[in-house]
Coordinates of C-alpha atoms in Angstrom, one line a residue:
M1 CA 2.3 -139.3 -151.4
Y2 CA 0.6 -139.6 -147.0
I3 CA 1.7 -135.5 -145.2
A4 CA 3.4 -136.6 -142.9
P5 CA 3.0 -136.2 -138.6
S6 CA 3.8 -132.7 -137.4
S7 CA 8.2 -131.8 -137.1
S8 CA 7.6 -130.0 -133.9
K9 CA 10.4 -131.1 -131.9
C10 CA 10.5 -134.1 -130.0
Q11 CA 10.1 -134.9 -126.3
S12 CA 12.6 -136.1 -124.0
G13 CA 10.0 -137.1 -121.1
F14 CA 6.8 -137.4 -121.0
M15 CA 4.2 -134.7 -121.8
R16 CA 1.4 -134.5 -119.0
P17 CA -1.8 -132.3 -120.8
T18 CA -4.2 -131.1 -118.7
R19 CA -7.8 -131.9 -120.7
V20 CA -8.3 -134.3 -123.2
S21 CA -8.4 -133.2 -127.2
P22 CA -11.8 -132.9 -128.6
N23 CA -11.1 -134.4 -131.2
L24 CA -9.4 -137.7 -129.4
K25 CA -11.9 -138.0 -127.7
A26 CA -14.7 -138.0 -130.2
I27 CA -11.7 -140.5 -132.4
I28 CA -12.3 -143.1 -129.6
G29 CA -16.6 -141.9 -129.4
R30 CA -16.0 -143.5 -132.8
L31 CA -13.9 -146.7 -132.2
N32 CA -16.4 -148.0 -128.7
D33 CA -18.9 -147.4 -132.1
H34 CA -16.7 -150.4 -134.0
I35 CA -16.4 -152.6 -131.3
L36 CA -19.7 -152.4 -129.9
A37 CA -21.2 -153.1 -133.4
N38 CA -19.6 -156.0 -133.5
E39 CA -21.5 -157.6 -131.2
N40 CA -23.4 -159.7 -133.4
S41 CA -20.2 -161.0 -135.2
P42 CA -18.4 -164.2 -135.3
Y43 CA -15.4 -164.8 -134.0
L44 CA -12.8 -164.7 -136.4
L45 CA -12.1 -168.4 -135.7
R46 CA -16.2 -168.0 -137.0
L47 CA -15.6 -166.9 -140.1
P48 CA -16.4 -169.0 -143.4
G49 CA -14.2 -169.3 -145.7
L50 CA -11.1 -168.1 -143.5
K51 CA -8.7 -170.9 -144.5
P52 CA -5.5 -170.6 -142.0
R53 CA -2.3 -172.1 -143.6
L54 CA 0.8 -173.8 -141.8
S55 CA 4.2 -172.5 -144.1
R56 CA 7.2 -174.1 -143.3
T57 CA 8.7 -171.1 -141.7
R58 CA 7.8 -167.8 -142.2
Y59 CA 12.0 -166.2 -142.8
V60 CA 12.1 -168.4 -146.3
T61 CA 9.9 -167.4 -148.7
P62 CA 9.5 -169.8 -151.7
I63 CA 11.6 -167.9 -154.3
E64 CA 13.7 -166.9 -151.5
S65 CA 14.8 -170.9 -150.5
K66 CA 14.6 -172.2 -154.1
A67 CA 17.9 -169.6 -154.6
R68 CA 19.1 -170.8 -151.6
K69 CA 19.7 -173.9 -152.9
E70 CA 20.9 -173.2 -155.7
S71 CA 23.5 -171.3 -154.0
H72 CA 23.9 -174.4 -151.8
D73 CA 24.5 -177.1 -153.8
R74 CA 26.8 -174.4 -156.3
F75 CA 29.2 -174.9 -153.5
R76 CA 28.9 -178.5 -152.0
G77 CA 30.5 -178.6 -155.9
L78 CA 33.3 -176.8 -155.7
L79 CA 37.0 -177.5 -154.2
Q80 CA 36.5 -174.7 -151.1
F81 CA 33.8 -177.6 -149.8
Q82 CA 35.4 -180.5 -147.5
V83 CA 33.9 -183.8 -146.1
V84 CA 33.3 -183.0 -143.1
E85 CA 34.6 -186.0 -140.1
P86 CA 31.7 -188.1 -138.6
S87 CA 32.2 -186.4 -135.0
V88 CA 32.2 -182.7 -135.8
M89 CA 29.1 -183.2 -137.4
N90 CA 27.2 -185.2 -134.8
G91 CA 28.6 -182.9 -132.1
F92 CA 26.8 -180.2 -134.8
L93 CA 23.3 -182.0 -135.3
K94 CA 22.8 -183.1 -131.3
Q95 CA 23.4 -179.3 -130.8
L96 CA 20.6 -178.6 -133.7
Y97 CA 18.1 -181.7 -132.5
P98 CA 18.8 -182.7 -128.8
M99 CA 17.2 -185.9 -128.1
R100 CA 13.8 -185.1 -125.5
N101 CA 14.9 -186.6 -122.6
N102 CA 11.9 -188.7 -120.7
L103 CA 11.1 -185.8 -118.3
S104 CA 10.4 -182.7 -121.3
A105 CA 8.8 -186.1 -122.5
L106 CA 6.5 -185.6 -119.9
N107 CA 5.2 -182.1 -121.3
T108 CA 3.5 -182.6 -124.6
N109 CA 2.9 -178.2 -125.5
T110 CA 7.4 -178.3 -126.1
I111 CA 8.5 -178.0 -128.9
P112 CA 11.7 -179.1 -129.3
S113 CA 13.2 -175.9 -130.4
R114 CA 12.6 -174.8 -127.2
N115 CA 15.5 -177.8 -125.9
V116 CA 17.9 -175.8 -128.4
N117 CA 21.2 -173.9 -125.8
H118 CA 21.9 -171.4 -128.7
N119 CA 25.6 -171.1 -127.4
L120 CA 26.2 -174.4 -127.4
L121 CA 24.9 -174.6 -131.6
F122 CA 26.7 -171.7 -132.6
R123 CA 30.3 -173.6 -131.0
S124 CA 29.6 -176.6 -132.8
Y125 CA 29.1 -174.5 -135.9
C126 CA 32.4 -172.9 -135.3
A127 CA 34.0 -176.3 -135.7
L128 CA 32.7 -177.0 -139.5
P129 CA 35.0 -176.7 -141.6
H130 CA 34.3 -172.3 -142.8
P131 CA 33.0 -171.0 -144.3
G132 CA 30.2 -173.7 -142.1
V133 CA 26.7 -173.0 -143.2
G134 CA 27.6 -174.8 -147.1
H135 CA 29.4 -178.0 -145.2
M136 CA 25.4 -179.2 -143.9
E137 CA 22.6 -180.1 -145.8
Y138 CA 20.2 -177.5 -147.1
Q139 CA 17.3 -178.8 -145.1
D140 CA 19.8 -178.4 -141.3
F141 CA 21.2 -175.3 -143.0
E142 CA 17.8 -173.5 -143.0
R143 CA 16.7 -175.3 -139.3
F144 CA 20.3 -173.5 -138.3
M145 CA 19.5 -170.0 -139.2
N146 CA 15.8 -170.8 -138.0
Q147 CA 17.1 -171.2 -134.6
M148 CA 19.8 -168.6 -134.8
F149 CA 17.4 -165.8 -135.9
S150 CA 14.8 -166.6 -133.9
Y151 CA 16.8 -166.8 -130.8
R152 CA 14.8 -164.2 -128.1
A153 CA 18.1 -162.5 -127.7
F154 CA 17.2 -158.9 -127.7
L155 CA 13.2 -159.5 -125.2
K156 CA 14.0 -157.2 -122.4
P157 CA 14.7 -158.5 -119.5
N158 CA 12.1 -159.6 -116.9
A159 CA 13.5 -156.9 -114.0
L160 CA 13.2 -154.4 -117.4
S161 CA 9.2 -155.4 -117.8
G162 CA 6.9 -152.3 -117.6
T163 CA 5.5 -153.9 -114.7
N164 CA 9.5 -154.9 -112.9
I165 CA 11.0 -151.5 -113.8
L166 CA 8.8 -150.6 -110.6
L167 CA 9.8 -152.9 -108.1
F168 CA 13.4 -153.0 -108.1
N169 CA 16.2 -151.1 -106.8
D170 CA 18.5 -148.9 -109.2
S171 CA 21.8 -151.4 -108.9
Y172 CA 20.1 -153.7 -109.4
L173 CA 17.8 -152.8 -112.2
L174 CA 21.6 -151.4 -113.6
K175 CA 23.2 -154.1 -113.6
Q176 CA 20.3 -155.9 -115.5
Y177 CA 20.3 -154.0 -118.2
R178 CA 24.1 -154.4 -118.7
E179 CA 24.0 -158.0 -118.5
A180 CA 21.0 -157.5 -121.5
N181 CA 22.8 -155.6 -123.7
H182 CA 26.0 -157.9 -123.6
K183 CA 23.8 -161.0 -124.3
R184 CA 22.1 -158.9 -127.1
Q185 CA 25.7 -158.4 -128.2
V186 CA 27.5 -161.5 -128.0
H187 CA 24.5 -162.2 -130.6
L188 CA 25.0 -160.1 -132.4
N189 CA 28.0 -161.1 -133.0
M190 CA 27.2 -164.5 -133.3
L191 CA 25.4 -163.6 -136.6
W192 CA 27.2 -161.7 -138.5
Q193 CA 29.8 -163.9 -138.3
I194 CA 26.9 -166.5 -139.6
T195 CA 26.2 -164.0 -142.7
N196 CA 29.9 -163.7 -143.8
D197 CA 29.8 -167.6 -143.8
M198 CA 26.7 -167.0 -146.3
D199 CA 28.8 -164.3 -148.2
S200 CA 31.8 -166.7 -148.5
A201 CA 30.0 -169.3 -149.3
G202 CA 27.4 -167.7 -152.4
I203 CA 24.0 -168.3 -150.5
P204 CA 22.0 -164.5 -150.0
T205 CA 20.5 -163.5 -146.9
S206 CA 16.6 -163.2 -147.0
D207 CA 15.0 -159.9 -146.6
H208 CA 14.3 -160.8 -143.1
E209 CA 16.9 -161.6 -142.3
R210 CA 18.7 -158.6 -143.4
Q211 CA 16.0 -156.7 -141.9
N212 CA 16.4 -158.8 -138.3
L213 CA 20.1 -157.1 -138.3
I214 CA 19.3 -154.0 -139.2
Y215 CA 17.1 -153.9 -136.2
K216 CA 19.7 -155.7 -133.9
T217 CA 22.8 -153.3 -135.3
F218 CA 20.7 -150.5 -133.9
F219 CA 18.8 -152.0 -131.7
R220 CA 17.6 -149.7 -128.5
D221 CA 15.3 -150.6 -125.6
R222 CA 11.6 -149.0 -125.3
I223 CA 11.7 -145.1 -124.6
D224 CA 10.4 -145.2 -120.8
I225 CA 12.8 -148.5 -120.2
M226 CA 16.0 -145.8 -121.7
E227 CA 14.3 -143.0 -119.8
K228 CA 14.3 -145.7 -116.4
V229 CA 17.6 -146.2 -117.5
S230 CA 19.0 -143.0 -118.1
S231 CA 17.5 -141.2 -114.6
I232 CA 19.9 -143.9 -112.8
M233 CA 22.6 -143.2 -114.2
E234 CA 21.9 -139.5 -113.8
R235 CA 21.8 -140.0 -109.9
N236 CA 24.7 -142.1 -109.5
E237 CA 28.2 -142.7 -110.0
S238 CA 29.0 -146.2 -109.6
N239 CA 30.5 -148.8 -110.9
E240 CA 27.4 -150.2 -112.9
T241 CA 26.7 -147.2 -113.7
T242 CA 29.6 -146.6 -116.0
V243 CA 29.2 -150.0 -117.6
A244 CA 25.8 -149.0 -118.2
V245 CA 26.9 -145.8 -119.4
L246 CA 29.0 -147.8 -121.8
S247 CA 26.5 -150.1 -123.3
I248 CA 23.8 -147.5 -124.2
N249 CA 27.1 -146.2 -126.4
Q250 CA 27.4 -149.5 -128.0
S251 CA 24.6 -149.1 -129.8
P252 CA 25.5 -147.1 -132.7
S253 CA 24.4 -143.6 -134.0
F254 CA 21.1 -143.6 -135.6
D255 CA 20.9 -140.2 -137.4
F256 CA 19.9 -139.1 -140.9
E257 CA 23.1 -139.7 -142.6
T258 CA 23.0 -143.5 -140.5
Y259 CA 19.1 -144.2 -141.9
K260 CA 19.9 -143.0 -145.5
D261 CA 22.1 -144.8 -146.1
V262 CA 20.7 -148.5 -144.3
S263 CA 17.6 -147.9 -146.6
L264 CA 19.9 -147.9 -149.8
R265 CA 20.5 -151.1 -148.8
F266 CA 16.7 -151.8 -149.4
G267 CA 16.2 -149.5 -152.2
E268 CA 14.1 -146.9 -154.0
S269 CA 11.3 -149.0 -153.0
P270 CA 10.9 -151.0 -149.7
D271 CA 8.0 -153.2 -148.6
A272 CA 6.3 -152.0 -145.5
E273 CA 8.1 -155.1 -143.7
T274 CA 11.3 -153.4 -144.7
L275 CA 9.9 -149.5 -143.3
N276 CA 8.6 -151.1 -140.6
V277 CA 11.6 -151.8 -139.4
L278 CA 13.1 -148.3 -140.1
L279 CA 10.4 -147.1 -138.0
L280 CA 10.6 -148.5 -135.3
I281 CA 14.3 -147.9 -135.2
A282 CA 13.9 -144.1 -135.8
L283 CA 11.3 -143.7 -133.2
R284 CA 13.5 -145.7 -130.7
H285 CA 16.1 -143.5 -131.7
K286 CA 14.2 -140.2 -131.4
N287 CA 15.3 -138.8 -135.0
V288 CA 12.0 -136.7 -136.3
L289 CA 13.8 -136.5 -139.2
A290 CA 13.9 -140.2 -140.3
L291 CA 10.7 -140.5 -139.0
L292 CA 9.2 -138.2 -141.7
D293 CA 11.4 -139.3 -144.4
I294 CA 9.7 -142.6 -143.8
M295 CA 6.2 -141.6 -143.7
S296 CA 6.4 -139.6 -146.6
R297 CA 7.6 -143.4 -148.2
F298 CA 4.0 -145.2 -146.7
Q299 CA 1.4 -144.7 -148.5
P300 CA -2.0 -145.4 -147.3
K301 CA -2.8 -148.8 -148.1
A302 CA 0.8 -150.0 -147.2
F303 CA 0.1 -149.7 -143.7
T304 CA -0.4 -152.2 -141.5
R305 CA -1.1 -153.8 -138.1
D306 CA 2.0 -153.3 -137.4
T307 CA 3.1 -150.0 -138.5
Y308 CA 0.2 -148.6 -136.3
K309 CA 1.3 -150.6 -133.8
I310 CA 4.8 -148.8 -133.9
L311 CA 3.7 -146.0 -134.3
L312 CA 0.9 -145.6 -131.6
E313 CA 3.1 -146.8 -128.5
N314 CA 5.8 -145.1 -129.8
L315 CA 4.8 -142.0 -130.5
A316 CA 2.5 -141.8 -127.0
L317 CA 6.0 -142.7 -125.1
M318 CA 7.5 -140.0 -126.8
G319 CA 4.5 -137.5 -125.7
R320 CA 3.9 -136.4 -129.4
E321 CA -0.7 -136.6 -129.1
K322 CA -0.8 -134.0 -132.0
D323 CA 0.5 -136.5 -133.6
F324 CA -0.8 -139.8 -132.1
E325 CA -3.6 -138.7 -132.9
I326 CA -3.6 -138.4 -136.9
Y327 CA -2.3 -141.5 -136.9
L328 CA -5.5 -142.7 -134.5
D329 CA -8.0 -140.0 -136.7
L330 CA -5.9 -142.6 -139.9
L331 CA -6.8 -146.0 -138.5
V332 CA -10.2 -145.5 -137.1
S333 CA -11.0 -143.6 -140.6
R334 CA -9.3 -145.7 -143.2
H335 CA -8.1 -148.8 -141.6
L336 CA -10.5 -150.2 -139.3
Y337 CA -10.1 -153.7 -141.1
L338 CA -6.6 -154.1 -139.1
M339 CA -8.6 -153.5 -136.0
D340 CA -7.5 -156.8 -134.0
I341 CA -7.3 -157.0 -130.0
Q342 CA -3.6 -156.4 -130.6
L343 CA -3.4 -153.4 -132.2
L344 CA -6.8 -152.2 -130.3
N345 CA -4.1 -152.8 -126.7
T346 CA -2.0 -150.6 -128.2
V347 CA -4.5 -148.6 -128.2
V348 CA -5.8 -148.8 -124.9
L349 CA -1.8 -148.6 -123.7
S350 CA -0.8 -146.0 -125.5
L351 CA -3.7 -143.9 -123.8
V352 CA -2.7 -145.0 -120.5
N353 CA 0.7 -143.1 -121.4
L354 CA -0.7 -140.3 -123.3
H355 CA -2.1 -139.2 -119.5
K356 CA -6.0 -140.9 -121.0
P357 CA -7.2 -143.5 -118.9
K358 CA -11.0 -142.8 -118.8
L359 CA -10.3 -142.7 -122.6
A360 CA -8.4 -146.2 -122.2
A361 CA -10.9 -147.8 -119.2
S362 CA -13.8 -147.2 -121.8
L363 CA -12.2 -149.2 -124.7
V364 CA -11.9 -152.2 -122.5
D365 CA -15.6 -150.7 -120.6
S366 CA -16.5 -151.6 -124.4
L367 CA -15.1 -154.6 -125.3
V368 CA -15.9 -156.8 -122.0
S369 CA -19.5 -155.6 -122.3
L370 CA -20.1 -157.9 -125.2
I371 CA -18.3 -160.8 -123.7
G372 CA -21.4 -163.7 -123.7
P373 CA -21.0 -167.4 -123.0
H374 CA -17.9 -169.2 -122.6
L375 CA -15.7 -169.8 -125.5
S376 CA -15.8 -173.4 -127.0
D377 CA -12.4 -175.3 -126.4
N378 CA -11.4 -174.6 -129.9
D379 CA -12.1 -170.7 -129.3
L380 CA -9.5 -170.4 -126.2
F381 CA -6.8 -169.4 -127.9
L382 CA -8.1 -165.9 -129.2
K383 CA -7.7 -165.2 -125.0
L384 CA -3.7 -165.6 -126.4
I385 CA -2.8 -166.8 -122.7
K386 CA -0.1 -169.3 -123.7
K387 CA 2.7 -168.6 -126.0
E388 CA 0.6 -172.4 -128.8
D389 CA -2.3 -169.7 -128.8
K390 CA -0.8 -165.8 -130.1
E391 CA 0.5 -169.3 -133.1
I392 CA -2.3 -170.0 -133.8
Y393 CA -4.3 -166.3 -133.6
A394 CA -0.9 -165.6 -135.8
L395 CA -2.0 -168.0 -138.3
Y396 CA -5.9 -167.0 -138.6
I397 CA -5.3 -163.5 -138.7
S398 CA -2.5 -163.9 -141.4
A399 CA -5.9 -165.8 -143.1
Y400 CA -7.7 -163.5 -142.3
D401 CA -5.5 -160.1 -144.2
R402 CA -5.1 -162.7 -147.7
L403 CA -9.0 -162.2 -147.8
A404 CA -10.0 -159.7 -150.5
F405 CA -13.1 -158.7 -148.8
K406 CA -12.2 -158.2 -144.6
P407 CA -15.8 -159.6 -143.0
S408 CA -15.3 -157.6 -139.4
V409 CA -15.2 -159.9 -136.6
K410 CA -16.0 -159.1 -132.3
L411 CA -13.1 -159.2 -130.7
Y412 CA -12.2 -160.9 -127.0
P413 CA -10.2 -159.2 -124.3
T414 CA -6.7 -160.5 -123.5
E415 CA -4.5 -160.4 -120.6
R416 CA -2.8 -156.7 -122.2
T417 CA -6.0 -155.7 -122.1
F418 CA -6.6 -155.0 -118.3
L419 CA -2.7 -154.6 -117.8
P420 CA -2.1 -150.6 -118.6
I421 CA -5.9 -150.1 -116.3
L422 CA -4.5 -151.8 -113.5
K423 CA -1.2 -150.5 -113.6
H424 CA -2.4 -147.1 -113.6
Y425 CA -4.7 -147.8 -110.7
C426 CA -2.2 -149.3 -108.8
Q427 CA -0.2 -146.1 -109.6
I428 CA -2.2 -144.0 -108.4
G429 CA -2.4 -145.2 -105.4
A430 CA -6.7 -145.7 -106.4
E431 CA -9.4 -147.1 -103.7
F432 CA -9.2 -151.0 -104.0
A433 CA -11.9 -151.3 -105.4
K434 CA -10.7 -149.6 -108.6
I435 CA -8.6 -153.1 -108.2
A436 CA -10.5 -155.5 -107.6
A437 CA -13.1 -153.9 -110.7
V438 CA -10.4 -154.6 -113.0
L439 CA -10.1 -158.2 -111.7
S440 CA -13.5 -159.1 -111.6
Q441 CA -13.3 -158.0 -115.5
V442 CA -10.2 -160.3 -116.3
E443 CA -11.6 -163.4 -114.0
A444 CA -15.5 -163.1 -113.8
K445 CA -16.4 -161.9 -117.1
S446 CA -13.4 -162.8 -119.4
M447 CA -12.6 -166.0 -117.8
S448 CA -9.4 -165.6 -117.9
P449 CA -6.4 -166.3 -115.5
V450 CA -5.3 -163.4 -112.6
T451 CA -1.6 -163.8 -113.3
S452 CA 1.6 -162.8 -112.2
Q453 CA 2.1 -159.5 -113.4
M454 CA -1.0 -158.6 -112.0
F455 CA 0.0 -159.4 -109.0
K456 CA 3.4 -158.2 -108.5
L457 CA 1.5 -154.8 -109.0
I458 CA -1.1 -154.9 -106.9
F459 CA 1.4 -155.7 -104.1
H460 CA 3.3 -153.4 -105.4
A461 CA -0.2 -150.9 -104.9
F462 CA 0.6 -152.3 -100.8
V463 CA 4.0 -150.9 -101.2
T464 CA 3.1 -147.6 -102.2
H465 CA 0.2 -146.8 -101.0
N466 CA -2.2 -146.9 -97.8
Y467 CA -4.6 -150.3 -98.6
S468 CA -6.1 -151.9 -95.7
I469 CA -5.0 -155.4 -93.7
D470 CA -8.3 -156.5 -95.2
D471 CA -7.7 -155.8 -98.8
L472 CA -4.3 -157.6 -98.4
R473 CA -5.7 -160.0 -96.9
Y474 CA -7.9 -160.3 -100.0
V475 CA -5.5 -160.5 -102.2
L476 CA -3.0 -162.9 -101.1
S477 CA -5.4 -165.1 -100.9
K478 CA -6.3 -165.0 -104.2
L479 CA -2.3 -165.6 -105.1
I480 CA -2.0 -168.8 -103.3
E481 CA -5.9 -170.2 -104.3
L482 CA -4.7 -168.9 -107.9
H483 CA -1.3 -170.6 -107.4
D484 CA -2.6 -174.0 -107.6
L485 CA -5.2 -173.7 -109.6
N486 CA -3.3 -172.3 -112.5
S487 CA -0.5 -175.1 -111.5
G488 CA -3.6 -177.9 -112.3
V489 CA -3.1 -179.0 -108.3
R490 CA -6.2 -176.8 -107.1
D491 CA -6.4 -176.5 -103.0
T492 CA -4.4 -179.6 -103.3
W493 CA -1.7 -178.7 -100.9
I494 CA -3.7 -176.3 -99.0
R495 CA -6.6 -178.8 -98.3
D496 CA -4.2 -181.9 -96.9
Q497 CA -2.5 -178.9 -94.6
I498 CA -5.9 -178.8 -93.4
H499 CA -6.6 -182.0 -92.8
E500 CA -4.0 -182.7 -91.0
A501 CA -4.1 -180.0 -88.7
A502 CA -0.9 -178.5 -89.9
L503 CA -2.4 -174.8 -89.4
P504 CA -4.0 -172.9 -87.0
Q505 CA -7.6 -173.2 -86.8
D506 CA -9.3 -170.1 -87.7
L507 CA -7.1 -169.8 -90.9
S508 CA -8.0 -172.9 -91.8
R509 CA -11.6 -172.0 -91.4
F510 CA -10.8 -169.0 -94.0
L511 CA -9.3 -171.0 -96.3
N512 CA -11.8 -173.5 -96.4
E513 CA -14.6 -170.6 -96.6
M514 CA -11.6 -168.8 -99.9
I515 CA -11.8 -172.1 -100.9
A516 CA -15.7 -173.7 -100.9
E517 CA -16.8 -174.7 -104.4
P518 CA -14.5 -173.4 -107.0
E519 CA -15.7 -172.6 -109.9
T520 CA -14.8 -173.9 -113.4
P521 CA -12.0 -171.6 -115.1
G522 CA -12.9 -170.3 -118.5
Y523 CA -9.4 -171.6 -119.5
L524 CA -7.3 -174.3 -120.3
V525 CA -4.8 -175.0 -117.4
G526 CA -2.7 -178.3 -117.8
D527 CA 0.8 -177.4 -117.0
N528 CA 0.5 -174.0 -118.0
H529 CA 1.2 -171.6 -115.2
F530 CA -0.2 -168.4 -114.8
V531 CA 1.1 -167.6 -111.2
K532 CA 4.5 -168.6 -110.3
L533 CA 5.6 -168.1 -107.3
S534 CA 8.5 -165.4 -109.1
N535 CA 11.6 -164.7 -105.8
G536 CA 9.9 -161.1 -107.2
L537 CA 6.3 -161.7 -106.5
V538 CA 7.0 -163.3 -103.0
R539 CA 9.6 -160.3 -102.7
Q540 CA 6.4 -157.2 -103.0
V541 CA 4.3 -159.6 -100.8
F542 CA 7.0 -159.4 -97.7
L543 CA 7.1 -155.4 -98.9
A544 CA 3.4 -155.1 -99.1
F545 CA 3.5 -157.0 -95.3
H546 CA 6.2 -154.7 -93.8
H547 CA 4.5 -151.1 -95.4
T548 CA 0.5 -152.3 -94.1
L549 CA 1.5 -154.7 -90.6
G550 CA 4.8 -152.9 -89.8
R551 CA 3.6 -149.8 -87.8
D552 CA 2.4 -152.5 -85.3
S553 CA 5.5 -153.9 -84.1
L554 CA 4.5 -157.2 -82.3
L555 CA 3.4 -158.3 -85.9
K556 CA 6.6 -156.4 -87.5
E557 CA 8.8 -158.6 -85.8
K558 CA 6.0 -161.6 -86.8
I559 CA 6.6 -160.9 -90.3
L560 CA 10.7 -160.4 -90.1
E561 CA 11.0 -164.1 -88.4
V562 CA 8.7 -165.9 -91.3
E563 CA 11.2 -163.8 -93.9
R564 CA 14.7 -164.8 -91.9
E565 CA 12.3 -168.9 -92.4
L566 CA 12.3 -168.6 -95.5
N567 CA 15.5 -167.0 -96.3
E568 CA 17.8 -169.4 -94.8
G569 CA 15.4 -172.1 -96.4
M570 CA 16.0 -170.7 -99.9
E571 CA 19.7 -170.4 -98.8
S572 CA 20.1 -174.1 -97.7
A573 CA 17.9 -175.4 -100.8
K574 CA 20.1 -173.1 -102.9
A575 CA 23.6 -174.7 -101.3
R576 CA 22.3 -178.2 -102.0
H577 CA 21.5 -177.1 -106.0
D578 CA 25.6 -175.6 -106.2
S579 CA 27.2 -179.0 -104.4
R580 CA 25.6 -180.8 -107.6
I581 CA 27.1 -181.4 -110.9
V582 CA 24.6 -179.5 -113.4
R583 CA 23.9 -180.4 -116.3
D584 CA 22.2 -179.4 -120.1
E585 CA 19.3 -181.9 -119.5
I586 CA 16.2 -182.1 -116.8
E587 CA 16.5 -184.5 -114.8
M588 CA 14.5 -185.8 -111.6
V589 CA 16.4 -184.8 -109.1
D590 CA 15.4 -180.6 -110.8
L591 CA 11.2 -181.3 -110.7
Y592 CA 12.9 -182.2 -106.9
E593 CA 14.2 -178.7 -106.3
R594 CA 11.7 -176.7 -107.4
D595 CA 9.0 -178.2 -105.6
E596 CA 11.3 -177.7 -102.5
M597 CA 11.2 -173.8 -103.6
S598 CA 7.7 -173.3 -104.4
Y599 CA 6.4 -175.1 -100.9
L600 CA 8.7 -173.1 -98.9
K601 CA 6.9 -169.9 -100.4
K602 CA 4.0 -170.9 -100.2
S603 CA 4.3 -172.1 -96.3
S604 CA 5.9 -168.3 -95.6
L605 CA 2.6 -166.9 -97.6
L606 CA 0.5 -168.9 -95.7
K607 CA 2.5 -167.9 -92.3
L608 CA 1.9 -163.9 -93.5
L609 CA -1.7 -164.9 -94.1
D610 CA -2.0 -166.6 -90.8
I611 CA 0.2 -163.4 -89.3
S612 CA -3.1 -161.1 -91.0
L613 CA -6.1 -162.6 -89.7
P614 CA -8.2 -160.4 -86.5
S615 CA -6.8 -162.1 -83.2

């Protein structure tokens, strides 16, 4: 039996140790040696004998599927079964298999499930005779279950991400938190109704569905988000605060007795996936007793990649450095074959959260030092830029885990490799050269895109710290340049404006220098937007300009004028949008509206760039 971590009292906030543990430093040294030792190892895709296989669904095993089909067929022979009116069934199938409209069909990367409206799907399901799960064809039943249990309602909203939580005011964050909790509760009620219907029809739930229900029933946001929300509530006495408190109280307590009751439902020897779910819930609820019990049930050989991700990230957020060190040592000593780029990214993030940025940066530097020639088109998925990349990667890493002998592989950095270091530099107001160096690692070394999330962090640094106008101009120029590049129309709009003499002469000359001889990116652009001019990003740009240039009264007035023009243009566009009937399907007018919004924002950014140029 594995020895559980120390039962020292859980910290409510971050610990701030004054020095790095010699043991932790040695562990990171061994991990760096492991990374560098794989310089000549192949990337994951190049391993001989690696055969990723497509599975129809990851929510039901073949054995479970067979039992469910037999139960489903048995129900359809009972007196309870009714013939469904064609109009009702057609309404349900229309929501389950929505027809592609012509505009979305242009996007060949879009998968059908993205068009499903889960609220409308559930509403049409409720129109079926009770229990609805038994009154549809089996293949439709499995697709329905897949859709409902894979719905992303429990992902945190953008405003509560690790980046955006720094950018918005208290009232807005509480509003987002309340709305997210309401959305989750509505979805959870849907899932419980569906599973109750399955009980009525005698159809068993899968292990994954039971784990999913337990996770969502006792869901709690990440520890840093909960601490942020709690600190806001302590400072405020608004209506939003009251509602947020009620939202927190809606989540059932996961005390030790509740944990024991839930764990019994999975038998005496639950599998690793079940233990991982219980482990995550226990850590999110800061239930140290449950944590100790769960870890006592884990045999070392049963540790999975997810086990380490859950442990390392959450122990770091709880400030439990000694426990973090114990499990990182176990990982490096006994389970290095589990070390893929996603787990390494978790280690980097956790070290930063434990206030060990130098150790985290050493891992990133080791990884970047191994980058050789550009990846081939077949290998580009290793950068995990798009959703499809992550899906392909999951197939390959699953195939790797099935190998009896697991050879060493070389890792390739992703966006999440660099984000923790960049965020740290931006938060402490590090010299701009360090921020620029991270961008250089992203673009020049790993040939990956600088993303909207990175730009938000950087512009926010200009709001909270003092940087030069030249630095601000450089970042804004890069944002404008990469927005066009990542939209697949690099420089087209800017060049048209230059050729039509629509921009001031100094600005035209400056932009011409910025976009002369562009390099080919090391990723496929296509229709994927890595830099979007979201309202949140544009807001940070204006705040950065107010802080950096606002001390000059004349420049301050110019910035305010550009901001007023943008707000008026956006309000006018929104009014036109609100005045028309909005349909579920995308129409051509929707694309025109998006283009108009992007045009207005880009125009305002170019005006800010002009203001920043020396007179």
